[in-house]
PDB file of C-alpha atoms in Angstrom:
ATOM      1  CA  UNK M  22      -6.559   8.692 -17.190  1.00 51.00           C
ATOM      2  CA  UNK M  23      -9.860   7.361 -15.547  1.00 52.00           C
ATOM      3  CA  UNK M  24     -11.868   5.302 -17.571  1.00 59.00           C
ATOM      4  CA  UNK M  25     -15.822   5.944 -17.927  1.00 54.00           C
ATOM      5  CA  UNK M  26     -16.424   2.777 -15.849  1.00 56.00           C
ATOM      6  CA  UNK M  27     -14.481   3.758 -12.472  1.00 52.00           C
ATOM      7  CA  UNK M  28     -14.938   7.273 -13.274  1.00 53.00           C
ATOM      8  CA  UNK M  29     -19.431   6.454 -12.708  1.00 57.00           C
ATOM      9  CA  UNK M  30     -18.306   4.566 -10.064  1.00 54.00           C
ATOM     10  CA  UNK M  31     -16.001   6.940  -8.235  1.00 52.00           C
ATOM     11  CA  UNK M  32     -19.166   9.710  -8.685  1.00 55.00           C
ATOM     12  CA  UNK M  33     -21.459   7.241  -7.236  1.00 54.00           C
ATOM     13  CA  UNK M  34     -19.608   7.251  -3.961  1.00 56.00           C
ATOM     14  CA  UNK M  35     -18.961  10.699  -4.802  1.00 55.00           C
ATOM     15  CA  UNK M  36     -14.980  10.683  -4.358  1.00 57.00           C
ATOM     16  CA  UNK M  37     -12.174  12.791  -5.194  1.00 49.00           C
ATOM     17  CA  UNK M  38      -9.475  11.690  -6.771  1.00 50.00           C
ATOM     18  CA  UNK M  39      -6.217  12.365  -4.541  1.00 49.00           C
ATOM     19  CA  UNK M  40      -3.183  13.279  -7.162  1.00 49.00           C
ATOM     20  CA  UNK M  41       0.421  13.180  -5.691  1.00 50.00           C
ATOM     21  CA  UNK M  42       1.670  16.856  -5.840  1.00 44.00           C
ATOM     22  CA  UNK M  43       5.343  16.476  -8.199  1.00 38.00           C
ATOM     23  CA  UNK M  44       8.098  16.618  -6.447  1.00 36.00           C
ATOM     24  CA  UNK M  45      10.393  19.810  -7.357  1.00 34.00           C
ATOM     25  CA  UNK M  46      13.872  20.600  -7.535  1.00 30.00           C
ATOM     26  CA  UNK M  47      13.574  22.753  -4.447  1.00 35.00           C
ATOM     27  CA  UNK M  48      11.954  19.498  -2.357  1.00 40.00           C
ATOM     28  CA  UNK M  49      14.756  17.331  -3.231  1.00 37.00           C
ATOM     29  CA  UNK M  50      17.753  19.246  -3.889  1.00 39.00           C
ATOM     30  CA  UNK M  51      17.921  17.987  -7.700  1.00 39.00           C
ATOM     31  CA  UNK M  52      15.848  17.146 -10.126  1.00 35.00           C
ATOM     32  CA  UNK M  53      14.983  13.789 -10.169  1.00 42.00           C
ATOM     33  CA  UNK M  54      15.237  10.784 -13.653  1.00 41.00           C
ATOM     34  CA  UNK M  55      12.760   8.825 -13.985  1.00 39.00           C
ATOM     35  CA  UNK M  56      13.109   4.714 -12.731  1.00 45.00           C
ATOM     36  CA  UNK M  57      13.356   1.804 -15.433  1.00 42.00           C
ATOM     37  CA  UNK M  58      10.461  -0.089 -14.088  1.00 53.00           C
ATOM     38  CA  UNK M  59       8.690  -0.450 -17.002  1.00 69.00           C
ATOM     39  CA  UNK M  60       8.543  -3.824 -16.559  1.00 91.00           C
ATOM     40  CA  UNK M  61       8.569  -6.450 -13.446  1.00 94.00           C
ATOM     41  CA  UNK M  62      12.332  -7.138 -14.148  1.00 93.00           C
ATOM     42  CA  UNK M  63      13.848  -3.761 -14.047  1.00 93.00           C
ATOM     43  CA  UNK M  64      11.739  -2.900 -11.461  1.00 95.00           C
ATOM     44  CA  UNK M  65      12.637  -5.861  -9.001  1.00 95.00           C
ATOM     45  CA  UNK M  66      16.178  -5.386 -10.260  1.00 95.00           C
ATOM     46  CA  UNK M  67      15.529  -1.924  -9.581  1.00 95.00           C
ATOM     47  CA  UNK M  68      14.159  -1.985  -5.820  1.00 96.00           C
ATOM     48  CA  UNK M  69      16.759  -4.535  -5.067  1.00 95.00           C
ATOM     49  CA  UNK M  70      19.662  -2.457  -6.428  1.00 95.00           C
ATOM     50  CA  UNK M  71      18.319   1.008  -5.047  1.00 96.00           C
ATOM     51  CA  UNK M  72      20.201   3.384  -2.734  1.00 95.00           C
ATOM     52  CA  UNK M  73      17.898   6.551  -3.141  1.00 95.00           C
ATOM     53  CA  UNK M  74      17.808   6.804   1.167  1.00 96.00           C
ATOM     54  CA  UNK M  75      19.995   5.280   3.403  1.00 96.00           C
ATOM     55  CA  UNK M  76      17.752   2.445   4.684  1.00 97.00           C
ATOM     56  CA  UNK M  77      19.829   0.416   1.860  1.00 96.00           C
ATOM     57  CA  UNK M  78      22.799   0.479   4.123  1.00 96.00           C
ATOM     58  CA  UNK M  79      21.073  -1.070   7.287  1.00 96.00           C
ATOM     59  CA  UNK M  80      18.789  -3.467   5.477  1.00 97.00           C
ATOM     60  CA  UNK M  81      19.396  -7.242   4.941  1.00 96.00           C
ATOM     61  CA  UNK M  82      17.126  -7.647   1.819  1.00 97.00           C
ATOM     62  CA  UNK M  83      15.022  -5.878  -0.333  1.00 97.00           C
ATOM     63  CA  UNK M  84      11.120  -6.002   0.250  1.00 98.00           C
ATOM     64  CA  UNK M  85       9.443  -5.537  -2.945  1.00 97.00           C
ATOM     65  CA  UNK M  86       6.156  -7.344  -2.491  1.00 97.00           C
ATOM     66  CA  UNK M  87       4.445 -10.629  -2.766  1.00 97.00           C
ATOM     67  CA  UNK M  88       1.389 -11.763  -4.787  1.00 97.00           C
ATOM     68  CA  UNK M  89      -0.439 -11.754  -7.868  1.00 96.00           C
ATOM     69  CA  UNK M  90       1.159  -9.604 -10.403  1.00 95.00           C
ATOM     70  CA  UNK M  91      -2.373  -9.275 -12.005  1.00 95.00           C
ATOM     71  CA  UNK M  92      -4.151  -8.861  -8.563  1.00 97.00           C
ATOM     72  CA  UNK M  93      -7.255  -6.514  -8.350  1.00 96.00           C
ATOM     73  CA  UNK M  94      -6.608  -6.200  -4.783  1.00 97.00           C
ATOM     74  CA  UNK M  95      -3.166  -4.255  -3.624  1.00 98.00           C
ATOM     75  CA  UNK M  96      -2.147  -4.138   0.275  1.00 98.00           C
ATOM     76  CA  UNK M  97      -0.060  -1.547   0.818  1.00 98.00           C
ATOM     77  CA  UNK M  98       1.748  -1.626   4.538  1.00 98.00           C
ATOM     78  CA  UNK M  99       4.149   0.849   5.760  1.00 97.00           C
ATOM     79  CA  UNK M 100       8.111  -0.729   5.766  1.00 97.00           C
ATOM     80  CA  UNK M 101       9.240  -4.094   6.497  1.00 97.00           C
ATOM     81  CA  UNK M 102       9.965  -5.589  10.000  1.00 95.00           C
ATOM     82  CA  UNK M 103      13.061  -7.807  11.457  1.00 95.00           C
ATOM     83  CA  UNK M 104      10.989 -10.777   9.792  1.00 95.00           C
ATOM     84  CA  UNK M 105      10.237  -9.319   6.407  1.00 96.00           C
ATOM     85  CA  UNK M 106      13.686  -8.185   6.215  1.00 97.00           C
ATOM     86  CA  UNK M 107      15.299 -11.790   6.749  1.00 96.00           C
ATOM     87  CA  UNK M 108      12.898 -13.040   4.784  1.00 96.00           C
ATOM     88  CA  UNK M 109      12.171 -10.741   1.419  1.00 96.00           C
ATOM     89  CA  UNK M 110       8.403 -10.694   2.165  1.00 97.00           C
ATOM     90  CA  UNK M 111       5.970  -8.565   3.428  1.00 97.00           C
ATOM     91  CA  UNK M 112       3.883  -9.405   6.579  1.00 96.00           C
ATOM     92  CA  UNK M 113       5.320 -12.090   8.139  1.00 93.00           C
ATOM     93  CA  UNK M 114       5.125 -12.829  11.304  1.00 90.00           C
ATOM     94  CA  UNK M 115       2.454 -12.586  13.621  1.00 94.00           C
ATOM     95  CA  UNK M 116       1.250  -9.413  12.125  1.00 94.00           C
ATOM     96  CA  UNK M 117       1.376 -11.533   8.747  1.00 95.00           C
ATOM     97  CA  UNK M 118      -0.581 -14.257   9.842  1.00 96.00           C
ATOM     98  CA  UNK M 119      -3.486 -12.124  11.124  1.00 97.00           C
ATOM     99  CA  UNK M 120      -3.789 -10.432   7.736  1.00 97.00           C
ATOM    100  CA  UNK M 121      -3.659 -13.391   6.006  1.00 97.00           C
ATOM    101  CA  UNK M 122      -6.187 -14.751   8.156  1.00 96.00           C
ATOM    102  CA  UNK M 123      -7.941 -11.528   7.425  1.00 96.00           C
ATOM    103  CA  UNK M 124      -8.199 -12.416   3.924  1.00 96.00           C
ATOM    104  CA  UNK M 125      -9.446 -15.847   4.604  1.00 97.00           C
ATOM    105  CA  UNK M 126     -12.018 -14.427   6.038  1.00 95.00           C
ATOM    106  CA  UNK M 127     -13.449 -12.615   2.585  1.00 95.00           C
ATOM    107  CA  UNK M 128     -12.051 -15.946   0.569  1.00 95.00           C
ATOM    108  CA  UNK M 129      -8.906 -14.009  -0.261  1.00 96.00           C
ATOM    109  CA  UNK M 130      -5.140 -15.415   0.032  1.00 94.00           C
ATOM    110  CA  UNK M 131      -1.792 -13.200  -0.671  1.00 93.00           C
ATOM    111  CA  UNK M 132      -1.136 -15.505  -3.709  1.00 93.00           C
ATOM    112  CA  UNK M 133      -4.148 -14.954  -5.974  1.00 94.00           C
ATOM    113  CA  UNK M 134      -5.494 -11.766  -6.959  1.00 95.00           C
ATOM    114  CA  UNK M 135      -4.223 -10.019  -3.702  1.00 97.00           C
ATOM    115  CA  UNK M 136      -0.519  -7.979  -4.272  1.00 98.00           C
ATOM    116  CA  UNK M 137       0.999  -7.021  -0.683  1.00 98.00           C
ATOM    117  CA  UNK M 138       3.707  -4.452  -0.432  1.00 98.00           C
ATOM    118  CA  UNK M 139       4.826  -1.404   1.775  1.00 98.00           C
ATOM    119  CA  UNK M 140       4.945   1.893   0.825  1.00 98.00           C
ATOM    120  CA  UNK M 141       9.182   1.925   2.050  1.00 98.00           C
ATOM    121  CA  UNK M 142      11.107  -1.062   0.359  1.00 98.00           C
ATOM    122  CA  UNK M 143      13.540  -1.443   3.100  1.00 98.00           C
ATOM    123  CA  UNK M 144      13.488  -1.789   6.913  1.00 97.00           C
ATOM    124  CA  UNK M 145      14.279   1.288   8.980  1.00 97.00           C
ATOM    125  CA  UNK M 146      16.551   0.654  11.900  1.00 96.00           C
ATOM    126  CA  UNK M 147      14.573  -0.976  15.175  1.00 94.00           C
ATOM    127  CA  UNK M 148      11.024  -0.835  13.086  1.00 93.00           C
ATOM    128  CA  UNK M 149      10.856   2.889  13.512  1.00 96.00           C
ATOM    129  CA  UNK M 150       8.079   4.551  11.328  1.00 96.00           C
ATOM    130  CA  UNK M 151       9.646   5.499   7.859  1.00 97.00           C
ATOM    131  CA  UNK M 152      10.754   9.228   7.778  1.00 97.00           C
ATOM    132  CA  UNK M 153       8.716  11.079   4.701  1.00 96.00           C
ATOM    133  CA  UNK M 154      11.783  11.351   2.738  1.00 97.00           C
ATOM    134  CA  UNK M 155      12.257   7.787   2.720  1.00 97.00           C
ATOM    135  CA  UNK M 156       9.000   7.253   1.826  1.00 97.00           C
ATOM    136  CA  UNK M 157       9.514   9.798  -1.102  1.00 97.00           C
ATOM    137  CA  UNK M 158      12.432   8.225  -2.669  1.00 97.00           C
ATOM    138  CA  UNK M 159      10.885   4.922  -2.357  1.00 97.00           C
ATOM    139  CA  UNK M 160       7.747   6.214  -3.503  1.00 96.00           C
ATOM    140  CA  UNK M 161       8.419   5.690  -7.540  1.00 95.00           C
ATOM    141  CA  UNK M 162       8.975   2.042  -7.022  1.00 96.00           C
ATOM    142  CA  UNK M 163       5.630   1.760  -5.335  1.00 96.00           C
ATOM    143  CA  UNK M 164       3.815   3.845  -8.402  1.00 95.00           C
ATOM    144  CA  UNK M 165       5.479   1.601 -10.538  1.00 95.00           C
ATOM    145  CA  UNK M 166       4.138  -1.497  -9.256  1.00 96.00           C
ATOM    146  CA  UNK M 167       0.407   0.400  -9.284  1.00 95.00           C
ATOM    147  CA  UNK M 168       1.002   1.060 -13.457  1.00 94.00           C
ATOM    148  CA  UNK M 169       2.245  -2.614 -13.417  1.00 95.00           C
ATOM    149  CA  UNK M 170      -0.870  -4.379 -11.729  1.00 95.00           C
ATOM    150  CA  UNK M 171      -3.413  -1.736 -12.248  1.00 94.00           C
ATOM    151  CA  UNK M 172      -5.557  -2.941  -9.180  1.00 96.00           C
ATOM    152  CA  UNK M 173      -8.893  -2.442  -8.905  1.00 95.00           C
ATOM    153  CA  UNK M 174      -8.870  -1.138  -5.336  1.00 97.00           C
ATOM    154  CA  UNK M 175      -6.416  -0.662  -2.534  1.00 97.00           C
ATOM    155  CA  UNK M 176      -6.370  -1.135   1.047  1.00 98.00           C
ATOM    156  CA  UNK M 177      -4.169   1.092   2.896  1.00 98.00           C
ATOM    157  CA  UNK M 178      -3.173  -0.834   6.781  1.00 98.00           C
ATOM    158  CA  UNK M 179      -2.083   1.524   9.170  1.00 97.00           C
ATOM    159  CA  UNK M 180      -1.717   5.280   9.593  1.00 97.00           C
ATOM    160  CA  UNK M 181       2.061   5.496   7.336  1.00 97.00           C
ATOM    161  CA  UNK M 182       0.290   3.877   4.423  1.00 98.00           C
ATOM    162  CA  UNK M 183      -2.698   5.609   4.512  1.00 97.00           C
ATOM    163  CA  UNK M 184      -1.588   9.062   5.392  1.00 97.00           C
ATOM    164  CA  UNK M 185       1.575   8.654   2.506  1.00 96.00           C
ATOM    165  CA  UNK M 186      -1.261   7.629  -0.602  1.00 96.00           C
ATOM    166  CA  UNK M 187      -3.932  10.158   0.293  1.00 95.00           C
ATOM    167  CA  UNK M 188      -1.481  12.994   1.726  1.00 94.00           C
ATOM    168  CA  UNK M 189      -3.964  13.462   3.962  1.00 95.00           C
ATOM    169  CA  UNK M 190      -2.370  14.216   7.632  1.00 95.00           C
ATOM    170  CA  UNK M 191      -5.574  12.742   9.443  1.00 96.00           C
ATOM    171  CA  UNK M 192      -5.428   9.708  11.952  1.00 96.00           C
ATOM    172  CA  UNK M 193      -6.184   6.472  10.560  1.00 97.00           C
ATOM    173  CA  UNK M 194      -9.034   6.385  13.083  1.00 95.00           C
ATOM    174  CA  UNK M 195     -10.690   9.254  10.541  1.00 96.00           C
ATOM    175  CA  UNK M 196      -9.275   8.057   7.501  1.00 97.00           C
ATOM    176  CA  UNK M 197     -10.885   4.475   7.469  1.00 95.00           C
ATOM    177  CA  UNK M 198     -15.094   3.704   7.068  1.00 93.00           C
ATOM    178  CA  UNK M 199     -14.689   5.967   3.559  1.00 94.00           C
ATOM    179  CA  UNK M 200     -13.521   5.568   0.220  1.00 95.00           C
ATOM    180  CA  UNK M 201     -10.404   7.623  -1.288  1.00 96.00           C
ATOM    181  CA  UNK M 202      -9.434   8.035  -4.760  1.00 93.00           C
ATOM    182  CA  UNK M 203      -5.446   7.529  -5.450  1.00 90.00           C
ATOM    183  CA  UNK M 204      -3.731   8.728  -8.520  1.00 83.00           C
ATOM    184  CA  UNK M 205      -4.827   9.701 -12.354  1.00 81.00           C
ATOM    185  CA  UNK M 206      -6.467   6.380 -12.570  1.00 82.00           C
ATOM    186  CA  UNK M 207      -8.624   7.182  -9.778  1.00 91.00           C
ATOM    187  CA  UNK M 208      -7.903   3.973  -7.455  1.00 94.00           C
ATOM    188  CA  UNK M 209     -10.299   3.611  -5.353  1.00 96.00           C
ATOM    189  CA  UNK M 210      -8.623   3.229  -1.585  1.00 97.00           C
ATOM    190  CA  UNK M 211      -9.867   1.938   1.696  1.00 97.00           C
ATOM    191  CA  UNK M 212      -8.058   2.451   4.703  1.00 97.00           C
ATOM    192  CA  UNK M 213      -8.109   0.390   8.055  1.00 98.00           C
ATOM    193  CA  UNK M 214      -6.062  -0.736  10.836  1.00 98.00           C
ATOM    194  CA  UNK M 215      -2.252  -2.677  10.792  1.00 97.00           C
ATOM    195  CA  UNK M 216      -2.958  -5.991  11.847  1.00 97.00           C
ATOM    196  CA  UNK M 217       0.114  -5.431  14.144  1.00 95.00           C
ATOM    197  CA  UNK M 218      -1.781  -2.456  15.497  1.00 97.00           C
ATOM    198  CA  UNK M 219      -4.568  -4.853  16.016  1.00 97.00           C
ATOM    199  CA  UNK M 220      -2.626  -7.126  17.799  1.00 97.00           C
ATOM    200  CA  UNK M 221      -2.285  -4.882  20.491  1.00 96.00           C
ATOM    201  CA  UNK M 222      -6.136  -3.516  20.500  1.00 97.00           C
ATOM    202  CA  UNK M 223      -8.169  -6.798  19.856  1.00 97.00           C
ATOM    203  CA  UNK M 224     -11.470  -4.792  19.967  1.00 97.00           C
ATOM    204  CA  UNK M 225     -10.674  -2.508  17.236  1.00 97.00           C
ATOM    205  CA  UNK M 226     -10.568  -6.214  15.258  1.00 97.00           C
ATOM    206  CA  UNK M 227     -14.333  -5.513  14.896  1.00 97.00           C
ATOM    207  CA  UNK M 228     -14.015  -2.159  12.892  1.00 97.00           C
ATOM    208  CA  UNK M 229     -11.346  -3.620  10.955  1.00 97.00           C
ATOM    209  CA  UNK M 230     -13.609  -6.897   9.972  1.00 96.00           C
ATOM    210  CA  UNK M 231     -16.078  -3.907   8.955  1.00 96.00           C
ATOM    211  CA  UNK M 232     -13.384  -2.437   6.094  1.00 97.00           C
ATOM    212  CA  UNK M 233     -12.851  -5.945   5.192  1.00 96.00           C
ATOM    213  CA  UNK M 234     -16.500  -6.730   4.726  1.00 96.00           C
ATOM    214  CA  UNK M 235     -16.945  -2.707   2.486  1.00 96.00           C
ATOM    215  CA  UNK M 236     -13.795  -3.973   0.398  1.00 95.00           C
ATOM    216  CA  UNK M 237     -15.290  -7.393  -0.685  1.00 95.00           C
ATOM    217  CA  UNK M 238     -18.592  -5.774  -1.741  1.00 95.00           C
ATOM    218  CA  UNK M 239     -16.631  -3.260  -3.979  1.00 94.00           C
ATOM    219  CA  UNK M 240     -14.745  -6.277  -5.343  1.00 94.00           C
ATOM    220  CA  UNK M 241     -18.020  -8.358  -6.253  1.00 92.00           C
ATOM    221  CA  UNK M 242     -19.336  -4.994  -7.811  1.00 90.00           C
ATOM    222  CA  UNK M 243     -16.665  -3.956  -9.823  1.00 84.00           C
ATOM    223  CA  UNK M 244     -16.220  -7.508 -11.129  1.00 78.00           C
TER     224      UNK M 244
END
């Protein structure tokens, strides 16, 4: 449930809360049990053990996130790369040292109260996007990490992540410069650009640096 607190705040910027439609028995084939991630043990135990899609078969290691398990900020990315997937963390790399750079630049860092993670545990095979039904049997490992942390707000990098938490099939061009509402918490979500994306357009750096700047002023306000 939303409290009173982010519940004024979400009709100040007058959003609407996005809920995930529940998945049927007709969508997947057979009903599906719930995941013992009711704590951070299970659930790493959980993510590391899984073989809901076959991205388990092709992976080297698990990618369940990195960061502060009480974090109010949560990056969510889309799947791991050849890096992450050596490596066990998310954005690595290039890609990984832009975003952290990124956070420098609001007087963030991954390690304290920032949570990264990708919305697809496991690699696909030669960094392909994630197909939506790997995204939807990863997808209660990723809620489960939201009910762990309980973030204040969420930024969504790249088109995958933020088409997969709004279930909204709009670019990420349209998505981003507004505020979305995940969940029956009421999460507020900001969207922008992969910084591997951004690698490859340096001007769209500026529009990015613009979500960056939106996000730390909802962090100093909801603090």
């Amino acid at each position: 449930m939303i409290d009173q607190r982010r519940r004024r705040m979400l009709d100040e910027m007058g959003l609407t809360v996005w809920r995930r439609r529940a998945m049927t028995t007709q969508d997947a084939g057979e009903p599906r049990e719930p995941d013992p991630a009711s704590d951070w043990s299970s659930l790493l135990a959980g993510i590391e053990g899984c073989q809901r899609c076959p991205l388990h078969a092709t992976r080297q290691r698990a990618v369940p996130g990195v960061g502060d398990r009480t974090a109010r900020l949560m990056i969510i990315g889309e799947a791991p790369g050849a890096e992450e997937d050596r490596r066990g963390e998310p954005f690595v790399g290039r890609a990984g040292q832009l975003l952290d750079a990124m956070l420098a630049a609001i007087g963030l860092d991954r390690h304290n109260d920032v949570f990264i993670t990708n919305v697809v545990k496991s690699r696909p095979p030669e960094n392909r996007d994630p197909h939506a039904a790997e995204i939807e049997a990863c997808r209660p490992w990723l809620d489960a990490q939201l009910a762990l942390i309980r973030p204040a707000v969420i930024l969504a990098v790249g088109r995958v992540s933020a088409q997969s938490l709004t279930g909204s099939s709009r670019t990420i061009g349209k998505l981003r410069n507004q505020w979305h509402a995940i969940g029956e918490t009421g999460i507020p979500l900001r969207a922008t650009y992969h910084p591997a994306y951004l690698l490859r357009r340096p001007p769209a750096k500026a529009q990015a640096w613009e979500d960056l700047v939106t996000l730390k002023r909802y962090l100093r306000a909801a603090a």
